[in-house]
Tab-separated table of C-alpha atoms and ligand atoms in Angstrom:
chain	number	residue	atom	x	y	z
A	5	UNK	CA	16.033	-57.508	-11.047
A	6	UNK	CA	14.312	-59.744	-8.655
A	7	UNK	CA	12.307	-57.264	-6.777
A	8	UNK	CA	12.495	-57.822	-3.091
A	9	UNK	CA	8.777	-57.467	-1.959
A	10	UNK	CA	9.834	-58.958	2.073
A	11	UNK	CA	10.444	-55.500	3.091
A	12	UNK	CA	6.866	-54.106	2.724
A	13	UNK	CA	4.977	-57.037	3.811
A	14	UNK	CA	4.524	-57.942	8.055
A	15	UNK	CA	7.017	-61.000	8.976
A	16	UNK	CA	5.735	-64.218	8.684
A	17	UNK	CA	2.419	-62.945	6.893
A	18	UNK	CA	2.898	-65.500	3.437
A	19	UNK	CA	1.653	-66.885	2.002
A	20	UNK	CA	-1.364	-65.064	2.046
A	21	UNK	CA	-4.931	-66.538	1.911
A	22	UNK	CA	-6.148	-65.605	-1.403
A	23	UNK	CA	-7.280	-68.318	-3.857
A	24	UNK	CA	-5.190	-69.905	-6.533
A	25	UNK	CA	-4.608	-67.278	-9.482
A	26	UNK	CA	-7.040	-64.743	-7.263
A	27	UNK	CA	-5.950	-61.224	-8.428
A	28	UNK	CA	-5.348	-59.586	-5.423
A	29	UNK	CA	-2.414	-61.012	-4.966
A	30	UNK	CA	-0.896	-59.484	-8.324
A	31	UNK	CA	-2.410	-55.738	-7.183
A	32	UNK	CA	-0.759	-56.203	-4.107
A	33	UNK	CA	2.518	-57.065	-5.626
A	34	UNK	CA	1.985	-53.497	-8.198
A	35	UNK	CA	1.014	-51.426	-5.005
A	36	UNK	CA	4.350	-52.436	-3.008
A	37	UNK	CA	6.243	-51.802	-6.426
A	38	UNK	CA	4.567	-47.970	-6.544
A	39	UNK	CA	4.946	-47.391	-2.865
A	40	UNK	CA	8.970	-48.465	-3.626
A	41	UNK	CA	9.405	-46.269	-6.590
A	42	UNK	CA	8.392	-43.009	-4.482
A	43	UNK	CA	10.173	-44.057	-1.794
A	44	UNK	CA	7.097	-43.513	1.080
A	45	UNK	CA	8.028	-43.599	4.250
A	46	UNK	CA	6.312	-46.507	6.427
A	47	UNK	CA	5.468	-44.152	9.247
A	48	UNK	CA	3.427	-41.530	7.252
A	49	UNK	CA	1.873	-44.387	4.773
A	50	UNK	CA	-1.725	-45.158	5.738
A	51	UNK	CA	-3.266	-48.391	4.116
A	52	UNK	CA	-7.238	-47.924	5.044
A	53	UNK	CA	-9.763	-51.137	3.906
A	54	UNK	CA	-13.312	-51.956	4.380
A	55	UNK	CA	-14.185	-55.615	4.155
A	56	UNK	CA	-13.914	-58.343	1.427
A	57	UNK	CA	-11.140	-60.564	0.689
A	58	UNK	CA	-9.500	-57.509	-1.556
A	59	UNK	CA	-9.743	-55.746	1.888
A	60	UNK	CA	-7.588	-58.042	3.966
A	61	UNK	CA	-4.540	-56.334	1.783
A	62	UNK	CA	-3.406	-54.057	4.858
A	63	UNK	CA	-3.380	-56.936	6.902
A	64	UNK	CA	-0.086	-58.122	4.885
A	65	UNK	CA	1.431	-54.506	4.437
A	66	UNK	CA	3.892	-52.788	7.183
A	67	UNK	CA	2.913	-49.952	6.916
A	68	UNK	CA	-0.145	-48.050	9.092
A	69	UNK	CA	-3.245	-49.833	8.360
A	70	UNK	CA	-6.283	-49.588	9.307
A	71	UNK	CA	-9.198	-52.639	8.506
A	72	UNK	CA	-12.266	-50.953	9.179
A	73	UNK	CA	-16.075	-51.466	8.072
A	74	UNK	CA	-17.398	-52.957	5.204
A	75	UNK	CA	-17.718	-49.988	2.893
A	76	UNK	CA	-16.522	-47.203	4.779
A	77	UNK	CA	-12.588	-47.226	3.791
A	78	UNK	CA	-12.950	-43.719	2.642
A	79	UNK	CA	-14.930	-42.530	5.551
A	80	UNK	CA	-11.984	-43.920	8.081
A	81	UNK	CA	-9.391	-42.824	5.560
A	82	UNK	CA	-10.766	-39.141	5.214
A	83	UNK	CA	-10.291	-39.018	9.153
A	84	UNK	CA	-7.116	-39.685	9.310
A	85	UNK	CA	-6.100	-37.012	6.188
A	86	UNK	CA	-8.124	-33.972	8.064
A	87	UNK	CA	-6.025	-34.896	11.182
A	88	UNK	CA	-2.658	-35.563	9.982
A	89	UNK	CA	-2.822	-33.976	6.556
A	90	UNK	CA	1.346	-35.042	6.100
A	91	UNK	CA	0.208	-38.670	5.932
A	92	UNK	CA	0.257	-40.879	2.436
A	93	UNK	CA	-3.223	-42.102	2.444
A	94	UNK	CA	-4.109	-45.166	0.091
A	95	UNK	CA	-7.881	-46.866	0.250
A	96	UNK	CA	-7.969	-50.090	-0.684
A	97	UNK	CA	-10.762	-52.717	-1.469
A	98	UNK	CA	-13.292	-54.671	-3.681
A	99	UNK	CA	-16.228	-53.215	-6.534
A	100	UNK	CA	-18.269	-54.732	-3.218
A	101	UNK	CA	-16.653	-52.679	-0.444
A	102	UNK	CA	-16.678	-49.316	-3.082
A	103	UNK	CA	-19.440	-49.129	-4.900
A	104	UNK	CA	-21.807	-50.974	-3.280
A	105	UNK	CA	-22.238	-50.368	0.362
A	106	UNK	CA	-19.454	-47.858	-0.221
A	107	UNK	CA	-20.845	-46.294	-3.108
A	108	UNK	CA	-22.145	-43.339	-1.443
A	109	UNK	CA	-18.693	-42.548	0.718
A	110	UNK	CA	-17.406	-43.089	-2.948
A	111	UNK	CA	-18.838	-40.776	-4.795
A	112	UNK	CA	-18.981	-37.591	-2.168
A	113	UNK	CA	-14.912	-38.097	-1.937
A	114	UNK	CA	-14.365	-37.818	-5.837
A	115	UNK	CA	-16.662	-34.647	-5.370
A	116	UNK	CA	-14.507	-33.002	-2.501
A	117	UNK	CA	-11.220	-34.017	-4.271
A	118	UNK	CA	-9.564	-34.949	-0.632
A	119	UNK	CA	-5.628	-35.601	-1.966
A	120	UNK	CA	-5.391	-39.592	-1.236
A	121	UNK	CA	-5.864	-42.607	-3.563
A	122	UNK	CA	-8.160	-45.051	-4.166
A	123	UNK	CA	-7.300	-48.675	-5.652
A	124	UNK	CA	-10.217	-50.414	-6.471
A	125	UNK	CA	-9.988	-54.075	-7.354
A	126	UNK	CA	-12.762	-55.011	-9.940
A	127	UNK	CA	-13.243	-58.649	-9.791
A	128	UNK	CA	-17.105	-57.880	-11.020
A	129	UNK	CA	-18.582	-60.229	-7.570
A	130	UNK	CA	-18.665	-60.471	-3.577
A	131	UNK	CA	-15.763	-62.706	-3.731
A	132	UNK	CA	-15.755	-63.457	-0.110
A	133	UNK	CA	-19.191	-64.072	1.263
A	134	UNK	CA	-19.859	-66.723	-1.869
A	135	UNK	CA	-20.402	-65.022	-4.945
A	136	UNK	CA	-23.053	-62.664	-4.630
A	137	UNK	CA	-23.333	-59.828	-7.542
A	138	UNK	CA	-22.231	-56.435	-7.341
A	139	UNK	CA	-22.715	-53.401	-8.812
A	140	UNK	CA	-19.866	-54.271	-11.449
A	141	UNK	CA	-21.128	-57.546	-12.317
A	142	UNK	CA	-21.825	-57.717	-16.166
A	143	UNK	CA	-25.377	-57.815	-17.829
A	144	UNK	CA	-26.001	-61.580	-17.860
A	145	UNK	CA	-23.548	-62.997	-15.870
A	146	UNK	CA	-24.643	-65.381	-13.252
A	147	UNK	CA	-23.553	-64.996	-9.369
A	148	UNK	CA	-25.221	-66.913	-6.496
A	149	UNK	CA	-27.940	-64.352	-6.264
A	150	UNK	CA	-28.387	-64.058	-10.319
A	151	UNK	CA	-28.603	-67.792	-11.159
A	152	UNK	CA	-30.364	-66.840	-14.567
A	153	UNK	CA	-28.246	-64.171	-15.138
A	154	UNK	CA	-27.605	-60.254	-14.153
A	155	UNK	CA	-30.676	-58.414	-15.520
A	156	UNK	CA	-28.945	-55.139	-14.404
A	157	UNK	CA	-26.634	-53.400	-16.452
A	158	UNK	CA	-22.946	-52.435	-14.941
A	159	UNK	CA	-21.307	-49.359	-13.694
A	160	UNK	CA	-18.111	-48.047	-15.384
A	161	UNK	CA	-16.461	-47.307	-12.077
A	162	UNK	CA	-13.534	-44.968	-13.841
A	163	UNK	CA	-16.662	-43.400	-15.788
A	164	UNK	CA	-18.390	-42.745	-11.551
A	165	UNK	CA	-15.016	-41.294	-10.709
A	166	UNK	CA	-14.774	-38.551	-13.369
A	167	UNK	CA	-18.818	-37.860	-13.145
A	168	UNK	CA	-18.306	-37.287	-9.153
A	169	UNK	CA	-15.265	-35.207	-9.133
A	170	UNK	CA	-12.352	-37.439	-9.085
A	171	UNK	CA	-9.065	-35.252	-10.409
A	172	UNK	CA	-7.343	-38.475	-11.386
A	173	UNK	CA	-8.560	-41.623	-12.924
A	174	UNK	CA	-6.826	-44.140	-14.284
A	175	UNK	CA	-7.544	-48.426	-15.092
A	176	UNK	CA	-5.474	-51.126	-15.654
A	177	UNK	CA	-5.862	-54.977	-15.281
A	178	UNK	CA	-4.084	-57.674	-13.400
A	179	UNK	CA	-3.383	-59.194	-16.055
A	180	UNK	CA	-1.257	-56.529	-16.904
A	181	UNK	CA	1.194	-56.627	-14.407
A	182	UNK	CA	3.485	-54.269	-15.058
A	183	UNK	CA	1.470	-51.316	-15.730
A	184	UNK	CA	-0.107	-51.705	-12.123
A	185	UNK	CA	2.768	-49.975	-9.888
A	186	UNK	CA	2.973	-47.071	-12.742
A	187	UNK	CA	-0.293	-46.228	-13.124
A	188	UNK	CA	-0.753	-46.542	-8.976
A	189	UNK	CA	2.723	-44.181	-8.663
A	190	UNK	CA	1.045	-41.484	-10.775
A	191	UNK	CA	-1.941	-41.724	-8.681
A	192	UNK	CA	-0.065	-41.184	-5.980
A	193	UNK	CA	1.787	-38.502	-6.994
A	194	UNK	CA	-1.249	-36.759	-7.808
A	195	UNK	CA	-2.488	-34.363	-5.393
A	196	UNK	CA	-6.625	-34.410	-5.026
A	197	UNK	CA	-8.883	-37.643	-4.839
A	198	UNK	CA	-7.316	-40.408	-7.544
A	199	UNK	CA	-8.816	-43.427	-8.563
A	200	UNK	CA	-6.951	-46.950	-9.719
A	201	UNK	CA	-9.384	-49.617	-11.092
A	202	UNK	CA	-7.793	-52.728	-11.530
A	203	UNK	CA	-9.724	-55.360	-13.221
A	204	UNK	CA	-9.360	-58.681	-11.821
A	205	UNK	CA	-9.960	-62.277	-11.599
A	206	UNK	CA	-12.029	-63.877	-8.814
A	207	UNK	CA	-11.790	-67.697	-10.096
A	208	UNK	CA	-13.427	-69.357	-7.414
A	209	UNK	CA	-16.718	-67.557	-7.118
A	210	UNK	CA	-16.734	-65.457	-10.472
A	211	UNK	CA	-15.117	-67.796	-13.000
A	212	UNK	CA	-16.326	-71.142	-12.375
A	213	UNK	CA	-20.328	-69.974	-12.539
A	214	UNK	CA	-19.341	-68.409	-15.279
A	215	UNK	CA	-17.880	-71.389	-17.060
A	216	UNK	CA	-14.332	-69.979	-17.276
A	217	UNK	CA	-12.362	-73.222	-17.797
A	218	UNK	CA	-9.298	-71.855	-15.461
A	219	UNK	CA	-7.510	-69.255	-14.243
A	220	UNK	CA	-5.292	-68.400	-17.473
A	221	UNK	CA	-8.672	-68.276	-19.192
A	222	UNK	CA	-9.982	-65.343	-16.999
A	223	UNK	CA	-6.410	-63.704	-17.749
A	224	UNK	CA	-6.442	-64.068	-21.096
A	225	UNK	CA	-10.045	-62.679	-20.649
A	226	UNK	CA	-8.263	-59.162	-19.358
A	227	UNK	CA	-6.189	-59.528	-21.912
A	228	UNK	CA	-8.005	-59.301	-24.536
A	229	UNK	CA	-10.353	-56.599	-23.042
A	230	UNK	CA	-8.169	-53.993	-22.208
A	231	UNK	CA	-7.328	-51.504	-25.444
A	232	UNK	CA	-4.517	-48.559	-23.899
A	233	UNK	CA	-6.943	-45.078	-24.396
A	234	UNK	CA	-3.775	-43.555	-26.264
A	235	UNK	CA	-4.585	-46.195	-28.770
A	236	UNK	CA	-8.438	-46.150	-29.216
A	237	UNK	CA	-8.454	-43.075	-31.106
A	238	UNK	CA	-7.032	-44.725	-33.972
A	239	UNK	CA	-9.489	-47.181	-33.939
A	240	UNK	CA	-12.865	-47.615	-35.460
A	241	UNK	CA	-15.860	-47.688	-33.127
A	242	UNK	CA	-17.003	-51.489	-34.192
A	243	UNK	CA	-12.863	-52.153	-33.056
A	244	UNK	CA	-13.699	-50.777	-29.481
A	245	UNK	CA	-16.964	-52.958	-29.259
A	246	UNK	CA	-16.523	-54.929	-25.685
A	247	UNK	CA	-13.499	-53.151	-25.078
A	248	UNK	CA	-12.126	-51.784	-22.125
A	249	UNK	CA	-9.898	-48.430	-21.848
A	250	UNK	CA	-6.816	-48.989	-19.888
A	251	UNK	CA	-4.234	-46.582	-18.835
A	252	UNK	CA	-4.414	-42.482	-17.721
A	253	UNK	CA	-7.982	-41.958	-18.206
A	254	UNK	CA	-8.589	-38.701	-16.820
A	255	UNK	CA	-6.447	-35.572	-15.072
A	256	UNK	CA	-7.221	-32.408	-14.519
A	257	UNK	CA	-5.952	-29.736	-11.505
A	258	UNK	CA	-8.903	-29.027	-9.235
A	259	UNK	CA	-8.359	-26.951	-5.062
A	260	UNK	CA	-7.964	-29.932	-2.894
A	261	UNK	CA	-10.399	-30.415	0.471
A	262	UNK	CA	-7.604	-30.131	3.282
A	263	UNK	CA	-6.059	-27.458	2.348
A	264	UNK	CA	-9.324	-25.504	1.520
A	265	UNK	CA	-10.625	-26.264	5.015
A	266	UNK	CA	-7.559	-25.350	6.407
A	267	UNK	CA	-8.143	-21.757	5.045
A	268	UNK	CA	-11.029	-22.006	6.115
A	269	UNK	CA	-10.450	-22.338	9.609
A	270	UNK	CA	-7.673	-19.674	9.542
A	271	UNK	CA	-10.035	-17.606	7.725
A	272	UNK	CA	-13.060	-17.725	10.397
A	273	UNK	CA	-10.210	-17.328	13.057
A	274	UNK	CA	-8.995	-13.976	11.421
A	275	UNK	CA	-12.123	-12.639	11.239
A	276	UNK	CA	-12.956	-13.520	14.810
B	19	UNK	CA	31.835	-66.892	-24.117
B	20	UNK	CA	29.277	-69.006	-22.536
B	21	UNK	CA	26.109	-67.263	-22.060
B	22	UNK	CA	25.328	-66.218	-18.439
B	23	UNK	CA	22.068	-67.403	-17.628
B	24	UNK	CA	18.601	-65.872	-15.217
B	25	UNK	CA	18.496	-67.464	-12.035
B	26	UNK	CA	14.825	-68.415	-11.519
B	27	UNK	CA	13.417	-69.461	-7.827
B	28	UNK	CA	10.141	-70.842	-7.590
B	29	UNK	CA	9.395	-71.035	-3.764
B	30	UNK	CA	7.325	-74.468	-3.579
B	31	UNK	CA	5.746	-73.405	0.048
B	32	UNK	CA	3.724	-69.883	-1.438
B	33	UNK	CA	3.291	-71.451	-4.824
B	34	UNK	CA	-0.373	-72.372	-5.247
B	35	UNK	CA	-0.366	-73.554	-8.610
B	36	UNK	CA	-2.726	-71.262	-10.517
B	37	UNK	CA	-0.585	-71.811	-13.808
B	38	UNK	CA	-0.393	-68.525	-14.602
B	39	UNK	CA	3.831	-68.137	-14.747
B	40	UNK	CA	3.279	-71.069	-17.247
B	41	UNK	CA	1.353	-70.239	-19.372
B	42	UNK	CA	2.157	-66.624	-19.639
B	43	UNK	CA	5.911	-66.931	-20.165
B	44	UNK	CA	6.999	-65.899	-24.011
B	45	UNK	CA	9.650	-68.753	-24.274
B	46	UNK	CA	8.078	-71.243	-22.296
B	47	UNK	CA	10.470	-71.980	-19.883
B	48	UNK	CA	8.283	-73.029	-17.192
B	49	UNK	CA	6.311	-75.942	-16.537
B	50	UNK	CA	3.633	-77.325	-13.492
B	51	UNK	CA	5.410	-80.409	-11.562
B	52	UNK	CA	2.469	-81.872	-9.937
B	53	UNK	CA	0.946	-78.802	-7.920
B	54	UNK	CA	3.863	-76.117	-8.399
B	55	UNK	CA	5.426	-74.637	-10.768
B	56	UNK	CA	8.860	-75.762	-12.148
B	57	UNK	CA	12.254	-74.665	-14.289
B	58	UNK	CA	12.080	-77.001	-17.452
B	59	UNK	CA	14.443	-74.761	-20.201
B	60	UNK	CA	16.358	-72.278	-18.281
B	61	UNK	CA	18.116	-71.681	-21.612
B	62	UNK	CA	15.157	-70.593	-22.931
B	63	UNK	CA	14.661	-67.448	-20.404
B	64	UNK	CA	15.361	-64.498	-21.448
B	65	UNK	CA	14.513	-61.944	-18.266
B	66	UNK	CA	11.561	-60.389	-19.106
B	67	UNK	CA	10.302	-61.048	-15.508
B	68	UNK	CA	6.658	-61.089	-16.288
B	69	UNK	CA	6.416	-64.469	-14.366
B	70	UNK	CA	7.441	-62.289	-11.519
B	71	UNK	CA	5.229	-59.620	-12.096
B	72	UNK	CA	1.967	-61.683	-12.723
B	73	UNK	CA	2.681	-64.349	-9.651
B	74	UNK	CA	-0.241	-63.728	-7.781
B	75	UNK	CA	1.706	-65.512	-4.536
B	76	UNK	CA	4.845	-64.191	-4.381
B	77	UNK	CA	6.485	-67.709	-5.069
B	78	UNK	CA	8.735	-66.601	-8.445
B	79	UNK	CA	11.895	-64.559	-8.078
B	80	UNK	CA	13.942	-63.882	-11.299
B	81	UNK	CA	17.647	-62.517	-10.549
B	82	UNK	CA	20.749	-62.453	-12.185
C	303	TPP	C1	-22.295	-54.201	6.913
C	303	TPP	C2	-21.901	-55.471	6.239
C	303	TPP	N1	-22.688	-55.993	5.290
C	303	TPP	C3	-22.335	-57.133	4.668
C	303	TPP	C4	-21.177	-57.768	4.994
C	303	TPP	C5	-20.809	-59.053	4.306
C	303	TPP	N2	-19.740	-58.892	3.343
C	303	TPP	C6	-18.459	-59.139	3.642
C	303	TPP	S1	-17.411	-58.937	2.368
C	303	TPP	C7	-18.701	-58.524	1.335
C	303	TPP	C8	-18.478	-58.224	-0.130
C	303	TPP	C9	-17.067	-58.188	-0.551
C	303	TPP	O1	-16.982	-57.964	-1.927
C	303	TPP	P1	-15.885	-57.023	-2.565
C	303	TPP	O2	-15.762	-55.783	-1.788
C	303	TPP	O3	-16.183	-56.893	-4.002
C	303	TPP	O4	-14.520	-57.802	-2.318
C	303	TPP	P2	-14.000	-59.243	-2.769
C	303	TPP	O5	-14.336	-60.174	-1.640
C	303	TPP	O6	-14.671	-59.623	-4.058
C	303	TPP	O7	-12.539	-59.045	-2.919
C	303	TPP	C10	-19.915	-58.551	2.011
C	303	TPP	C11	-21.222	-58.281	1.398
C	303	TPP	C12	-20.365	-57.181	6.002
C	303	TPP	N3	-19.191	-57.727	6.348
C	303	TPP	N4	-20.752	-56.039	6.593
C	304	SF4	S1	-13.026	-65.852	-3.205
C	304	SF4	FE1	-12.406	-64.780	-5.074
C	304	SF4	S2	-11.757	-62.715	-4.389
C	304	SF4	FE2	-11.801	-64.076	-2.586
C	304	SF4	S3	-9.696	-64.856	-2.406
C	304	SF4	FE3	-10.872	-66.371	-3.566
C	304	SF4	S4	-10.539	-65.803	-5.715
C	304	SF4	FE4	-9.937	-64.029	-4.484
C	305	SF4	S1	11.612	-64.218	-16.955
C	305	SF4	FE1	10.317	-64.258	-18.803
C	305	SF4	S2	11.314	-65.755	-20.111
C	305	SF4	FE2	12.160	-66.083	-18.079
C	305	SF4	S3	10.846	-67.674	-17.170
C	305	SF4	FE3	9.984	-65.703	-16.575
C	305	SF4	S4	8.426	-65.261	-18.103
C	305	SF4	FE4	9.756	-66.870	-18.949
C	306	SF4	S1	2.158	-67.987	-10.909
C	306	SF4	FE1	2.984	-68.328	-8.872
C	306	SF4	S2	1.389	-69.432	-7.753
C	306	SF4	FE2	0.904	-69.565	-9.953
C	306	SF4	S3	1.854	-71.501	-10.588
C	306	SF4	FE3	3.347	-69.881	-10.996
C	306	SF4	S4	4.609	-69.826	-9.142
C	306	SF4	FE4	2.789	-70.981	-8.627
């Protein structure tokens, strides 16, 4: 009991910057908690971001890290697999940083199935640069750049994932803590392209424009949102109305991109 | 027997005072003191560390 988190994150690096009852801070704590139970070794861990505040996450990890461009986690993060193909490689970042601007790097890694994993923190906004919308933000919902409301309709990230290839797929919520550092281990020990969506809270810029009276309210929010997929088959379509699945959404066993190049090469060199 | 009791540490310097360990904890054990969190009914705990888990700043440790 008492889980000692000190040993994963840099000396001296808390309290980190994050907002009062921001998210991030709760994914973090489930990420440290999966990398624990498997036992990774710091050395051959890479922690890859792009830009946002869920992006300054490697910044507090010792492990490798690597804080590159704003969108282009995956790109960076692909490098590093090809050339050291022992390494643990974990992508990090905002619905901004992936399927915005990243969208595109996104997508074409679900479809090659490159064996790393993807943790995607869904706070629905550009939390950092002041609230702009995203790709994630709901119909309706005002952000500094909708101030009469979204008139475009979401994307179901996990839905993206399985569409482009993804071999793993799972979501969960920070509001449900405890379900974060399973559902990121499995990922992990998944070999091909998985993808963690955590929904989360961005109080600052998210929930006060959209009249969320605090913090606990945008938890509660998750809370009530999130229905586990082994239960939604049990329940009646009008039950699942607004609902969220959480949990394992998708698996399947697919060739994975390294080790199909490889061949490749050895292939070509055989022939001559 | 006298029952041994959680030992709950609520570091004052990371806590930011979002509420959340409050509100969220079953047996209500927990309560804000000004801007930080605070032991009120250590009694009351019963371990289920999910004001651990959902601390979004690190500032809660439940042992014992
Ligand atoms: C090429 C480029 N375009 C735009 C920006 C400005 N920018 C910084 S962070 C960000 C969005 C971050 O949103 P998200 O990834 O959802 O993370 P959050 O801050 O919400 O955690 C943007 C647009 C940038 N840094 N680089
Ligand atoms: S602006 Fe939003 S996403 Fe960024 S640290 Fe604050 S609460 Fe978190
Ligand atoms: S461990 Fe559970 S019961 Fe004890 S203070 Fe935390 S949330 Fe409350
Ligand atoms: S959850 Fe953490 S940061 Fe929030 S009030 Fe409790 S101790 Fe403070």
């Amino acid at each position: 009991m008492g889980f000692d988190y000190d040993k994963y994150i840099r000396p001296g690096k808390l309290p980190h910057i994050w907002c009062p009852g921001c998210g991030h801070g709760i994914v973090m704590k489930g990420l440290i908690r999966a990398i624990d139970a498997l036992e990774l070794d710091k050395n051959k861990t890479a922690i890859v971001s792009g830009i946002g505040c869920a992006s300054r996450l490697p910044g507090y990890m010792d492990f490798c890290t690597l804080h590159t461009t704003h969108g282009r986690a995956v790109a960076f993060a692909t490098g590093i697999k090809m050339a050291r193909p022992e390494m643990n490689v974990i992508c990090v970042g905002g619905d901004g940083d992936g399927v915005a601007i990243g969208g595109n790097h996104f997508i074409h890694a679900c479809r090659r199935n490159i064996d790393m994993t993807y943790l995607i923190m869904n706070n629905n906004i550009y939390g950092m640069t002041g609230g702009q919308f995203s790709p994630t933000t709901p119909y309706g919902a005002k952000a500094s750049t909708t101030p009469y409301g979204n008139p475009d309709p979401p994307f179901d990230i996990a839905k993206l994932a399985i569409g482009a290839g993804a071999t793993f797929v799972a979501r969960g919520t920070a509001f449900h803590a405890a379900q974060i550092d399973k559902l990121l281990a499995e990922a992990m020990r998944h070999k091909g392209f998985s993808v963690v969506e955590i929904l989360d809270s961005c109080p600052t810029t998210y929930g006060r424009r959209n009249r969320f009276k605090s913090v606990v309210e945008m938890m509660n929010q998750l809370k009530d949102m999130a229905v586990p997929v082994t239960a939604a088959d049990k329940m009646p379509a009008e039950q699942l109305r607004g609902k969220v699945l959480t949990g394992i959404l998708y698996k399947e066993s697919k060739p994975e991109y390294v080790e199909e190049y490889r061949k490749l090469v050895e292939r070509v060199r055989a022939e001559g | 027997m006298e029952k041994k009791l959680p030992k709950i540490e609520i570091n004052e310097k990371y806590c930011k005072g979002c509420h959340i360990c409050v509100e969220f904890c079953p047996t209500r054990v927990l309560e804000m003191r000004g801007f930080t969190a605070a032991v009120k009914n250590l009694e009351a705990c019963i371990a289920c560390m999910q004001c651990e888990l959902r601390c979004p700043d690190f500032a809660v440790t439940v042992t014992g």
